[in-house]
Amino acid sequence: MRTNKVKVRIRAGKKAYGCRILFPSTTIIELMGLAGFDYVILYGEHGPFTLKEIEEMCLAADLAGPTPLAHVPNIEPSTILQYLDRGIMGIIGPHIITKDDAEAFVSACFFAPKGNRSFGGSRGNAYSTQVSGRERRTFMEQVNEEILPIALLEDAEALQNLPEILTVEHLELFAFGPTDLAQSMGLPGEPDHPKVMEAIQQAATRIRTADRKVSSDFMVEARANELFLEGAREFLRKTRGR
């Protein structure tokens, strides 16, 4: 049974450190493991990932150490299932706008009784080689304990519906998408606008007041492309000055 390092850190009241990856690369996964990152996020909504590449990167993550999470393209059950079956252990669900969206998202992430995820003999389920008969139920319960669903709030309507969304069980973390939120508020390209920042702060306060968790309180992440660019620019700055 694989352990979700992000959930381990959260349970211990500590922050988890990770890296968001926007392009397929098992090498980057391995390097993140060597650097000591707790998790990696495969940016499936905007990145050019195939399911084969997702599976290969999950395998690399399992070998290198960081827990593989994914920002999926949509919250359709079939989409989420394909990612989980490849070995992804946490799902960031985009555009959670209504309570119905949140309930459908949770249902797709978990096996019964928490949800309605289908069980298949995939890599994410150890190819069914470790479980048989009554043991399968215990296995499914254990898998449920390691899955991390993160609801992404990135629409003005979602913030209006937040009280209802917060009543949905098993949503472990809530995150914000400032750029899309700004666009939905009539402020395209202005994620740092004071109105957007205020809306996020108010929503975050409401989440914490409801005894739920905001992802930024527990997860700190870099972007792989920015890490490379910053390192490359620093190298050139130092060496060109010689």
mmCIF file of C-alpha atoms in Angstrom:
data_model
loop_
_atom_site.group_PDB
_atom_site.id
_atom_site.type_symbol
_atom_site.label_atom_id
_atom_site.label_comp_id
_atom_site.label_asym_id
_atom_site.label_seq_id
_atom_site.Cartn_x
_atom_site.Cartn_y
_atom_site.Cartn_z
ATOM 1 C CA MET A 1 0.000 0.000 0.000
ATOM 2 C CA ARG A 2 1.464 3.351 -1.060
ATOM 3 C CA THR A 3 1.413 6.211 1.432
ATOM 4 C CA ASN A 4 0.262 9.715 0.519
ATOM 5 C CA LYS A 5 2.999 11.939 1.914
ATOM 6 C CA VAL A 6 0.825 15.043 1.683
ATOM 7 C CA LYS A 7 -1.808 13.496 3.944
ATOM 8 C CA VAL A 8 0.880 12.312 6.344
ATOM 9 C CA ARG A 9 2.207 15.871 6.621
ATOM 10 C CA ILE A 10 -1.276 17.336 7.057
ATOM 11 C CA ARG A 11 -2.136 14.839 9.803
ATOM 12 C CA ALA A 12 1.068 15.837 11.575
ATOM 13 C CA GLY A 13 0.145 19.516 11.335
ATOM 14 C CA LYS A 14 3.047 20.194 8.967
ATOM 15 C CA LYS A 15 3.357 21.609 5.476
ATOM 16 C CA ALA A 16 4.111 19.477 2.422
ATOM 17 C CA TYR A 17 6.460 20.757 -0.266
ATOM 18 C CA GLY A 18 5.931 19.966 -3.924
ATOM 19 C CA CYS A 19 6.487 20.851 -7.546
ATOM 20 C CA ARG A 20 3.963 21.451 -10.318
ATOM 21 C CA ILE A 21 4.987 19.902 -13.638
ATOM 22 C CA LEU A 22 3.464 21.230 -16.863
ATOM 23 C CA PHE A 23 5.098 18.775 -19.276
ATOM 24 C CA PRO A 24 5.822 15.016 -19.360
ATOM 25 C CA SER A 25 9.203 14.114 -17.864
ATOM 26 C CA THR A 26 10.118 11.148 -15.723
ATOM 27 C CA THR A 27 13.548 12.744 -15.289
ATOM 28 C CA ILE A 28 12.023 15.790 -13.592
ATOM 29 C CA ILE A 29 10.107 13.450 -11.264
ATOM 30 C CA GLU A 30 13.322 11.679 -10.332
ATOM 31 C CA LEU A 31 15.130 14.963 -9.728
ATOM 32 C CA MET A 32 12.297 16.194 -7.514
ATOM 33 C CA GLY A 33 12.635 13.018 -5.482
ATOM 34 C CA LEU A 34 16.381 13.503 -5.130
ATOM 35 C CA ALA A 35 15.752 17.099 -4.029
ATOM 36 C CA GLY A 36 13.449 15.863 -1.277
ATOM 37 C CA PHE A 37 10.055 17.067 -2.480
ATOM 38 C CA ASP A 38 7.017 15.483 -0.810
ATOM 39 C CA TYR A 39 4.792 15.552 -3.880
ATOM 40 C CA VAL A 40 4.510 16.441 -7.550
ATOM 41 C CA ILE A 41 1.445 17.723 -9.381
ATOM 42 C CA LEU A 42 0.974 16.724 -13.009
ATOM 43 C CA TYR A 43 -0.871 19.629 -14.628
ATOM 44 C CA GLY A 44 -3.264 17.623 -16.778
ATOM 45 C CA GLU A 45 -5.739 20.432 -17.455
ATOM 46 C CA HIS A 46 -3.315 22.482 -19.552
ATOM 47 C CA GLY A 47 -0.306 20.194 -19.956
ATOM 48 C CA PRO A 48 0.235 17.829 -22.940
ATOM 49 C CA PHE A 49 -0.058 14.557 -21.011
ATOM 50 C CA THR A 50 -1.217 11.240 -22.425
ATOM 51 C CA LEU A 51 -2.469 8.527 -20.083
ATOM 52 C CA LYS A 52 0.608 6.458 -20.916
ATOM 53 C CA GLU A 53 2.826 9.353 -19.834
ATOM 54 C CA ILE A 54 0.792 9.821 -16.650
ATOM 55 C CA GLU A 55 1.352 6.166 -15.772
ATOM 56 C CA GLU A 56 5.079 6.367 -16.510
ATOM 57 C CA MET A 57 5.413 9.469 -14.331
ATOM 58 C CA CYS A 58 3.485 7.786 -11.501
ATOM 59 C CA LEU A 59 5.888 4.849 -11.716
ATOM 60 C CA ALA A 60 8.829 7.256 -11.579
ATOM 61 C CA ALA A 61 7.289 9.009 -8.574
ATOM 62 C CA ASP A 62 6.789 5.745 -6.716
ATOM 63 C CA LEU A 63 10.446 4.890 -7.292
ATOM 64 C CA ALA A 64 11.814 8.362 -6.545
ATOM 65 C CA GLY A 65 9.653 9.217 -3.529
ATOM 66 C CA PRO A 66 7.279 12.152 -4.161
ATOM 67 C CA THR A 67 3.553 11.399 -4.045
ATOM 68 C CA PRO A 68 1.951 11.890 -7.491
ATOM 69 C CA LEU A 69 -1.050 14.212 -7.636
ATOM 70 C CA ALA A 70 -2.838 15.505 -10.721
ATOM 71 C CA HIS A 71 -4.737 18.591 -11.773
ATOM 72 C CA VAL A 72 -7.230 16.845 -14.034
ATOM 73 C CA PRO A 73 -8.816 18.379 -17.180
ATOM 74 C CA ASN A 74 -12.364 17.998 -15.835
ATOM 75 C CA ILE A 75 -14.308 16.253 -13.081
ATOM 76 C CA GLU A 76 -16.001 13.670 -15.276
ATOM 77 C CA PRO A 77 -15.897 10.297 -13.446
ATOM 78 C CA SER A 78 -14.251 8.606 -16.436
ATOM 79 C CA THR A 79 -11.455 11.198 -16.473
ATOM 80 C CA ILE A 80 -10.767 10.940 -12.756
ATOM 81 C CA LEU A 81 -10.889 7.136 -12.889
ATOM 82 C CA GLN A 82 -8.275 6.996 -15.645
ATOM 83 C CA TYR A 83 -5.889 9.155 -13.609
ATOM 84 C CA LEU A 84 -6.423 7.184 -10.400
ATOM 85 C CA ASP A 85 -5.997 3.900 -12.236
ATOM 86 C CA ARG A 86 -2.624 5.078 -13.531
ATOM 87 C CA GLY A 87 -1.441 5.585 -9.943
ATOM 88 C CA ILE A 88 -2.343 9.184 -9.089
ATOM 89 C CA MET A 89 -3.022 9.566 -5.348
ATOM 90 C CA GLY A 90 -4.586 13.009 -5.234
ATOM 91 C CA ILE A 91 -6.950 14.828 -7.570
ATOM 92 C CA ILE A 92 -7.317 18.578 -8.016
ATOM 93 C CA GLY A 93 -10.808 19.038 -9.457
ATOM 94 C CA PRO A 94 -11.156 22.195 -11.568
ATOM 95 C CA HIS A 95 -14.190 24.461 -11.640
ATOM 96 C CA ILE A 96 -16.072 23.101 -8.650
ATOM 97 C CA ILE A 97 -18.988 25.542 -8.846
ATOM 98 C CA THR A 98 -21.951 23.916 -7.118
ATOM 99 C CA LYS A 99 -22.689 21.455 -4.351
ATOM 100 C CA ASP A 100 -23.628 18.927 -7.040
ATOM 101 C CA ASP A 101 -20.194 19.374 -8.634
ATOM 102 C CA ALA A 102 -18.516 18.781 -5.280
ATOM 103 C CA GLU A 103 -20.563 15.657 -4.565
ATOM 104 C CA ALA A 104 -19.873 14.235 -8.032
ATOM 105 C CA PHE A 105 -16.169 14.977 -7.618
ATOM 106 C CA VAL A 106 -15.966 13.175 -4.277
ATOM 107 C CA SER A 107 -17.935 10.226 -5.604
ATOM 108 C CA ALA A 108 -15.503 9.807 -8.500
ATOM 109 C CA CYS A 109 -12.441 9.910 -6.215
ATOM 110 C CA PHE A 110 -13.420 7.228 -3.703
ATOM 111 C CA PHE A 111 -14.515 3.630 -3.600
ATOM 112 C CA ALA A 112 -17.749 2.880 -1.715
ATOM 113 C CA PRO A 113 -18.949 3.768 0.840
ATOM 114 C CA LYS A 114 -17.350 7.208 0.398
ATOM 115 C CA GLY A 115 -17.927 7.257 -3.350
ATOM 116 C CA ASN A 116 -18.604 5.227 -6.442
ATOM 117 C CA ARG A 117 -15.183 4.705 -8.029
ATOM 118 C CA SER A 118 -14.976 1.587 -10.160
ATOM 119 C CA PHE A 119 -12.409 -1.085 -9.278
ATOM 120 C CA GLY A 120 -10.199 -2.429 -12.047
ATOM 121 C CA GLY A 121 -7.026 -4.461 -12.345
ATOM 122 C CA SER A 122 -4.900 -1.427 -13.126
ATOM 123 C CA ARG A 123 -1.576 -0.201 -11.865
ATOM 124 C CA GLY A 124 -3.329 2.080 -9.388
ATOM 125 C CA ASN A 125 -4.863 -1.034 -7.810
ATOM 126 C CA ALA A 126 -1.660 -3.090 -7.791
ATOM 127 C CA TYR A 127 -2.960 -4.912 -10.886
ATOM 128 C CA SER A 128 -5.324 -6.795 -8.532
ATOM 129 C CA THR A 129 -2.433 -9.061 -7.598
ATOM 130 C CA GLN A 130 -2.482 -8.171 -3.901
ATOM 131 C CA VAL A 131 -6.173 -8.670 -3.214
ATOM 132 C CA SER A 132 -8.797 -11.326 -3.680
ATOM 133 C CA GLY A 133 -12.181 -12.130 -2.213
ATOM 134 C CA ARG A 134 -12.959 -10.422 1.102
ATOM 135 C CA GLU A 135 -9.464 -8.882 1.188
ATOM 136 C CA ARG A 136 -10.491 -6.560 -1.649
ATOM 137 C CA ARG A 137 -12.827 -4.627 0.617
ATOM 138 C CA THR A 138 -10.010 -3.957 3.085
ATOM 139 C CA PHE A 139 -7.732 -2.945 0.228
ATOM 140 C CA MET A 140 -10.319 -0.494 -1.120
ATOM 141 C CA GLU A 141 -10.780 1.023 2.338
ATOM 142 C CA GLN A 142 -7.029 1.481 2.641
ATOM 143 C CA VAL A 143 -6.829 3.113 -0.788
ATOM 144 C CA ASN A 144 -9.608 5.513 0.214
ATOM 145 C CA GLU A 145 -7.537 6.627 3.198
ATOM 146 C CA GLU A 146 -4.671 7.662 0.912
ATOM 147 C CA ILE A 147 -6.643 9.527 -1.780
ATOM 148 C CA LEU A 148 -6.560 13.323 -1.515
ATOM 149 C CA PRO A 149 -9.383 15.264 -3.248
ATOM 150 C CA ILE A 150 -8.778 19.009 -3.638
ATOM 151 C CA ALA A 151 -11.648 21.237 -4.787
ATOM 152 C CA LEU A 152 -10.493 24.103 -6.995
ATOM 153 C CA LEU A 153 -12.653 27.204 -6.619
ATOM 154 C CA GLU A 154 -12.058 29.439 -9.627
ATOM 155 C CA ASP A 155 -15.444 30.925 -10.487
ATOM 156 C CA ALA A 156 -17.338 33.801 -8.907
ATOM 157 C CA GLU A 157 -20.407 31.571 -8.743
ATOM 158 C CA ALA A 158 -18.439 29.004 -6.735
ATOM 159 C CA LEU A 159 -17.739 31.561 -4.039
ATOM 160 C CA GLN A 160 -21.436 32.421 -3.921
ATOM 161 C CA ASN A 161 -22.219 28.717 -3.491
ATOM 162 C CA LEU A 162 -19.446 28.127 -0.968
ATOM 163 C CA PRO A 163 -21.728 27.570 2.079
ATOM 164 C CA GLU A 164 -23.425 24.680 0.274
ATOM 165 C CA ILE A 165 -20.152 23.297 -1.100
ATOM 166 C CA LEU A 166 -18.687 23.229 2.412
ATOM 167 C CA THR A 167 -21.392 20.795 3.521
ATOM 168 C CA VAL A 168 -19.984 18.084 1.235
ATOM 169 C CA GLU A 169 -18.025 15.464 3.165
ATOM 170 C CA HIS A 170 -14.599 14.085 2.251
ATOM 171 C CA LEU A 171 -13.392 17.199 0.403
ATOM 172 C CA GLU A 172 -10.082 17.430 2.211
ATOM 173 C CA LEU A 173 -8.685 20.661 0.799
ATOM 174 C CA PHE A 174 -9.933 23.763 -0.992
ATOM 175 C CA ALA A 175 -7.767 25.735 -3.403
ATOM 176 C CA PHE A 176 -8.259 28.842 -5.523
ATOM 177 C CA GLY A 177 -7.584 29.649 -9.178
ATOM 178 C CA PRO A 178 -7.015 33.426 -9.163
ATOM 179 C CA THR A 179 -6.646 33.906 -12.936
ATOM 180 C CA ASP A 180 -9.877 32.154 -13.878
ATOM 181 C CA LEU A 181 -11.610 33.708 -10.880
ATOM 182 C CA ALA A 182 -10.557 37.176 -12.025
ATOM 183 C CA GLN A 183 -11.927 36.463 -15.500
ATOM 184 C CA SER A 184 -15.252 35.310 -14.071
ATOM 185 C CA MET A 185 -15.396 38.536 -12.038
ATOM 186 C CA GLY A 186 -15.008 40.666 -15.165
ATOM 187 C CA LEU A 187 -11.312 41.301 -14.534
ATOM 188 C CA PRO A 188 -9.541 39.184 -17.198
ATOM 189 C CA GLY A 189 -5.786 38.984 -16.769
ATOM 190 C CA GLU A 190 -5.868 40.617 -13.322
ATOM 191 C CA PRO A 191 -5.492 37.834 -10.735
ATOM 192 C CA ASP A 192 -3.790 40.283 -8.352
ATOM 193 C CA HIS A 193 -6.627 42.815 -8.504
ATOM 194 C CA PRO A 194 -7.688 43.921 -4.998
ATOM 195 C CA LYS A 195 -11.252 42.691 -5.598
ATOM 196 C CA VAL A 196 -9.983 39.226 -6.515
ATOM 197 C CA MET A 197 -7.622 39.090 -3.536
ATOM 198 C CA GLU A 198 -10.394 40.210 -1.206
ATOM 199 C CA ALA A 199 -12.806 37.582 -2.574
ATOM 200 C CA ILE A 200 -10.202 34.854 -2.012
ATOM 201 C CA GLN A 201 -9.382 36.052 1.498
ATOM 202 C CA GLN A 202 -13.065 36.124 2.461
ATOM 203 C CA ALA A 203 -13.631 32.646 1.023
ATOM 204 C CA ALA A 204 -10.548 31.281 2.780
ATOM 205 C CA THR A 205 -11.756 32.704 6.075
ATOM 206 C CA ARG A 206 -15.161 31.101 5.559
ATOM 207 C CA ILE A 207 -13.512 27.739 4.829
ATOM 208 C CA ARG A 208 -11.366 27.875 7.951
ATOM 209 C CA THR A 209 -14.314 29.013 10.066
ATOM 210 C CA ALA A 210 -16.211 25.935 8.872
ATOM 211 C CA ASP A 211 -13.300 23.826 10.189
ATOM 212 C CA ARG A 212 -12.258 22.881 6.672
ATOM 213 C CA LYS A 213 -8.783 23.223 5.159
ATOM 214 C CA VAL A 214 -7.320 25.676 2.639
ATOM 215 C CA SER A 215 -4.613 24.007 0.541
ATOM 216 C CA SER A 216 -2.161 26.910 0.793
ATOM 217 C CA ASP A 217 -2.058 26.426 4.578
ATOM 218 C CA PHE A 218 -0.624 22.940 4.091
ATOM 219 C CA MET A 219 0.923 22.763 0.604
ATOM 220 C CA VAL A 220 3.813 24.850 -0.718
ATOM 221 C CA GLU A 221 4.801 24.308 -4.317
ATOM 222 C CA ALA A 222 7.111 25.514 -7.050
ATOM 223 C CA ARG A 223 6.783 25.109 -10.809
ATOM 224 C CA ALA A 224 9.340 22.954 -12.571
ATOM 225 C CA ASN A 225 9.725 25.338 -15.504
ATOM 226 C CA GLU A 226 10.284 28.308 -13.178
ATOM 227 C CA LEU A 227 12.860 26.395 -11.132
ATOM 228 C CA PHE A 228 14.807 25.637 -14.303
ATOM 229 C CA LEU A 229 14.535 29.177 -15.666
ATOM 230 C CA GLU A 230 15.544 30.777 -12.379
ATOM 231 C CA GLY A 231 18.509 28.435 -12.059
ATOM 232 C CA ALA A 232 19.550 29.017 -15.668
ATOM 233 C CA ARG A 233 19.284 32.785 -15.357
ATOM 234 C CA GLU A 234 21.255 32.768 -12.104
ATOM 235 C CA PHE A 235 23.963 30.680 -13.765
ATOM 236 C CA LEU A 236 24.221 33.107 -16.671
ATOM 237 C CA ARG A 237 24.199 36.114 -14.355
ATOM 238 C CA LYS A 238 27.124 34.725 -12.374
ATOM 239 C CA THR A 239 29.209 33.333 -15.242
ATOM 240 C CA ARG A 240 28.752 36.266 -17.645
ATOM 241 C CA GLY A 241 29.928 38.611 -14.948
ATOM 242 C CA ARG A 242 33.328 36.920 -14.714
#
